[in-house]
Amino acid sequence: MKHLMNPLDLSVDEINDILDLANDIEANPQKYAHACEGKTLATLFYEPSTRTRLSHEAAMLNLGGNVMGFSSANSSSAAKGESVSDTIRSISCYADICAMRHPKEGAPMVACQHSSIPVINAGDGGHQHPTQTLTDLLTIRSLKGRLDHLVIGLCGDLKFGRTVHSLIHALVRYDDIRFILISPEELRLPDYIRQDVLDNHKIPYKEVVCLEDALPDLDILYMTRVQRERFFNEEEYIRMKDFYILDAKKMELAKDDMYILHPLPRVNEIAVEVDDDPRAAYFRQMQYGVYVRMALILTLLEIKVP
Ligand code: NCD
């Protein structure tokens, strides 16, 4: 049985198949409307979420399946002290597949070791977020027509941002990818990713503090929120939170075909005035997230639609 813990659980070919399937779902939604009849997805969310939880649920409902779950640790038996491994044993009796988000790195991995159904990591602490990466890849491929030969700017909280960590892991497998890592000194990409992933794959990258310096070179700008919940001290968060604000003036520096992605939620890092810029792709990205999760559910459940 397959689980999805990090993007590298899927080969490049498997990822391409999922993205192709997502494109077919987008073009022919009716064809898939009953594909998961009789199947149930459980969403086990120990940490807040809007898009990731609801888009997994929307994906299963669009496939004709059922959904169940909890949206906070407080409303599950975790509040009584139950372990993740015991919880997943129960869920395996009720559902056919599950998506789990947890504040602790590695919790979904513990779950999959005790699960008799496929487990999708829907975000574990500051570690990985593979379904957001599938969403990002589908968005980039749909807008740019390719996943290679790109200069990608990653901006904001590169230290704690799990979406950035997963996206880097996935993108280094394509040809001629270059990164510009844009962050304050305090929120730089962790060494283990810089050395083990970027250096090991001989991926060219630059680290800069100033967003304006990077903007003219980028094909994609991936903005992120400063991850308040992962800071040890509130003062440090307050000092960092408005470090980057992308506005219409700064967008004048960017190429006409540079797209802005953001996993959302946005706080202050993109001014609302940018939403009307045709290069703002973060709301379209959300829609791609539903198609790609539909494709992922079908793939993990090994359901083929002729
Ligand atoms: C991201 C997450 O939860 O890591 N959001 C999401 O899943 N769309 C990014 C964030 O919370 O900043």
mmCIF file of N, CA, C and O and ligand atoms in Angstrom, residues 47-49 51-52 101 122 129 132 162-163 224-225 227 229-230 262-265 293, ligand 1:
data_model
loop_
_atom_site.group_PDB
_atom_site.id
_atom_site.type_symbol
_atom_site.label_atom_id
_atom_site.label_comp_id
_atom_site.label_asym_id
_atom_site.label_seq_id
_atom_site.Cartn_x
_atom_site.Cartn_y
_atom_site.Cartn_z
ATOM 1 N N GLU A 47 -4.199 20.444 13.670
ATOM 2 C CA GLU A 47 -3.678 21.810 13.535
ATOM 3 C C GLU A 47 -4.611 22.551 12.583
ATOM 4 O O GLU A 47 -5.163 21.929 11.680
ATOM 5 N N PRO A 48 -4.797 23.891 12.750
ATOM 6 C CA PRO A 48 -5.767 24.616 11.927
ATOM 7 C C PRO A 48 -5.497 24.499 10.432
ATOM 8 O O PRO A 48 -4.349 24.359 10.008
ATOM 9 N N SER A 49 -6.578 24.568 9.669
ATOM 10 C CA SER A 49 -6.472 24.499 8.213
ATOM 11 C C SER A 49 -7.795 24.946 7.610
ATOM 12 O O SER A 49 -8.845 24.694 8.182
ATOM 13 N N ARG A 51 -7.877 25.487 3.572
ATOM 14 C CA ARG A 51 -7.763 24.897 2.228
ATOM 15 C C ARG A 51 -7.397 23.428 2.241
ATOM 16 O O ARG A 51 -7.981 22.632 1.505
ATOM 17 N N THR A 52 -6.416 23.058 3.018
ATOM 18 C CA THR A 52 -5.928 21.690 2.882
ATOM 19 C C THR A 52 -6.999 20.694 3.316
ATOM 20 O O THR A 52 -7.254 19.707 2.631
ATOM 21 N N ARG A 101 -2.968 16.099 9.348
ATOM 22 C CA ARG A 101 -2.098 17.248 9.629
ATOM 23 C C ARG A 101 -1.784 17.261 11.112
ATOM 24 O O ARG A 101 -2.684 17.052 11.949
ATOM 25 N N ALA A 122 -0.747 15.756 5.392
ATOM 26 C CA ALA A 122 -1.331 17.043 4.995
ATOM 27 C C ALA A 122 -0.608 18.201 5.689
ATOM 28 O O ALA A 122 -1.169 19.282 5.876
ATOM 29 N N HIS A 129 4.969 19.045 3.247
ATOM 30 C CA HIS A 129 3.563 19.269 2.894
ATOM 31 C C HIS A 129 3.377 18.851 1.421
ATOM 32 O O HIS A 129 3.225 19.678 0.534
ATOM 33 N N GLN A 132 0.506 20.071 -0.986
ATOM 34 C CA GLN A 132 0.659 21.457 -1.435
ATOM 35 C C GLN A 132 1.649 21.497 -2.594
ATOM 36 O O GLN A 132 1.460 22.221 -3.572
ATOM 37 N N ARG A 162 6.990 24.698 5.663
ATOM 38 C CA ARG A 162 7.061 23.316 5.135
ATOM 39 C C ARG A 162 6.722 23.251 3.661
ATOM 40 O O ARG A 162 7.184 22.358 2.948
ATOM 41 N N THR A 163 5.915 24.206 3.160
ATOM 42 C CA THR A 163 5.560 24.166 1.740
ATOM 43 C C THR A 163 6.816 24.404 0.900
ATOM 44 O O THR A 163 6.996 23.779 -0.143
ATOM 45 N N THR A 224 5.551 33.343 0.979
ATOM 46 C CA THR A 224 5.041 32.581 2.130
ATOM 47 C C THR A 224 4.806 33.501 3.324
ATOM 48 O O THR A 224 5.401 34.568 3.426
ATOM 49 N N ARG A 225 3.957 33.006 4.189
ATOM 50 C CA ARG A 225 3.613 33.688 5.439
ATOM 51 C C ARG A 225 4.696 33.400 6.483
ATOM 52 O O ARG A 225 5.247 32.294 6.509
ATOM 53 N N GLN A 227 5.619 32.009 9.800
ATOM 54 C CA GLN A 227 4.878 30.939 10.492
ATOM 55 C C GLN A 227 4.834 31.199 12.005
ATOM 56 O O GLN A 227 5.581 30.588 12.772
ATOM 57 N N GLU A 229 3.111 30.329 14.499
ATOM 58 C CA GLU A 229 2.939 29.245 15.459
ATOM 59 C C GLU A 229 4.212 28.439 15.712
ATOM 60 O O GLU A 229 4.269 27.639 16.638
ATOM 61 N N ARG A 230 5.249 28.649 14.880
ATOM 62 C CA ARG A 230 6.488 27.878 15.072
ATOM 63 C C ARG A 230 7.578 28.699 15.777
ATOM 64 O O ARG A 230 8.670 28.207 16.043
ATOM 65 N N HIS A 262 1.287 31.438 -3.816
ATOM 66 C CA HIS A 262 1.301 31.522 -2.351
ATOM 67 C C HIS A 262 0.419 30.373 -1.865
ATOM 68 O O HIS A 262 -0.694 30.212 -2.370
ATOM 69 N N PRO A 263 0.895 29.569 -0.907
ATOM 70 C CA PRO A 263 0.051 28.449 -0.466
ATOM 71 C C PRO A 263 -1.199 28.933 0.282
ATOM 72 O O PRO A 263 -2.151 28.172 0.428
ATOM 73 N N LEU A 264 -1.155 30.179 0.751
ATOM 74 C CA LEU A 264 -2.199 30.787 1.577
ATOM 75 C C LEU A 264 -2.283 30.028 2.912
ATOM 76 O O LEU A 264 -1.921 28.871 2.949
ATOM 77 N N PRO A 265 -2.713 30.586 4.003
ATOM 78 C CA PRO A 265 -3.271 31.922 4.124
ATOM 79 C C PRO A 265 -2.224 33.042 3.999
ATOM 80 O O PRO A 265 -1.102 32.899 4.458
ATOM 81 N N ARG A 293 -5.747 16.829 -5.782
ATOM 82 C CA ARG A 293 -6.066 15.914 -4.671
ATOM 83 C C ARG A 293 -7.053 14.846 -5.129
ATOM 84 O O ARG A 293 -7.022 13.713 -4.647
HETATM 85 C C1 NCD B 1 0.403 26.222 4.369
HETATM 86 C C2 NCD B 1 0.651 25.257 5.514
HETATM 87 O O1 NCD B 1 -0.273 24.888 6.235
HETATM 88 O O2 NCD B 1 1.803 24.893 5.650
HETATM 89 N N1 NCD B 1 -0.952 26.389 4.067
HETATM 90 C C3 NCD B 1 -1.609 25.473 3.307
HETATM 91 O O3 NCD B 1 -1.584 24.299 3.563
HETATM 92 N N2 NCD B 1 -2.246 25.915 2.216
HETATM 93 C C4 NCD B 1 1.125 27.496 4.521
HETATM 94 C C5 NCD B 1 0.884 28.306 5.757
HETATM 95 O O4 NCD B 1 0.147 27.925 6.664
HETATM 96 O O5 NCD B 1 1.468 29.389 5.803
#
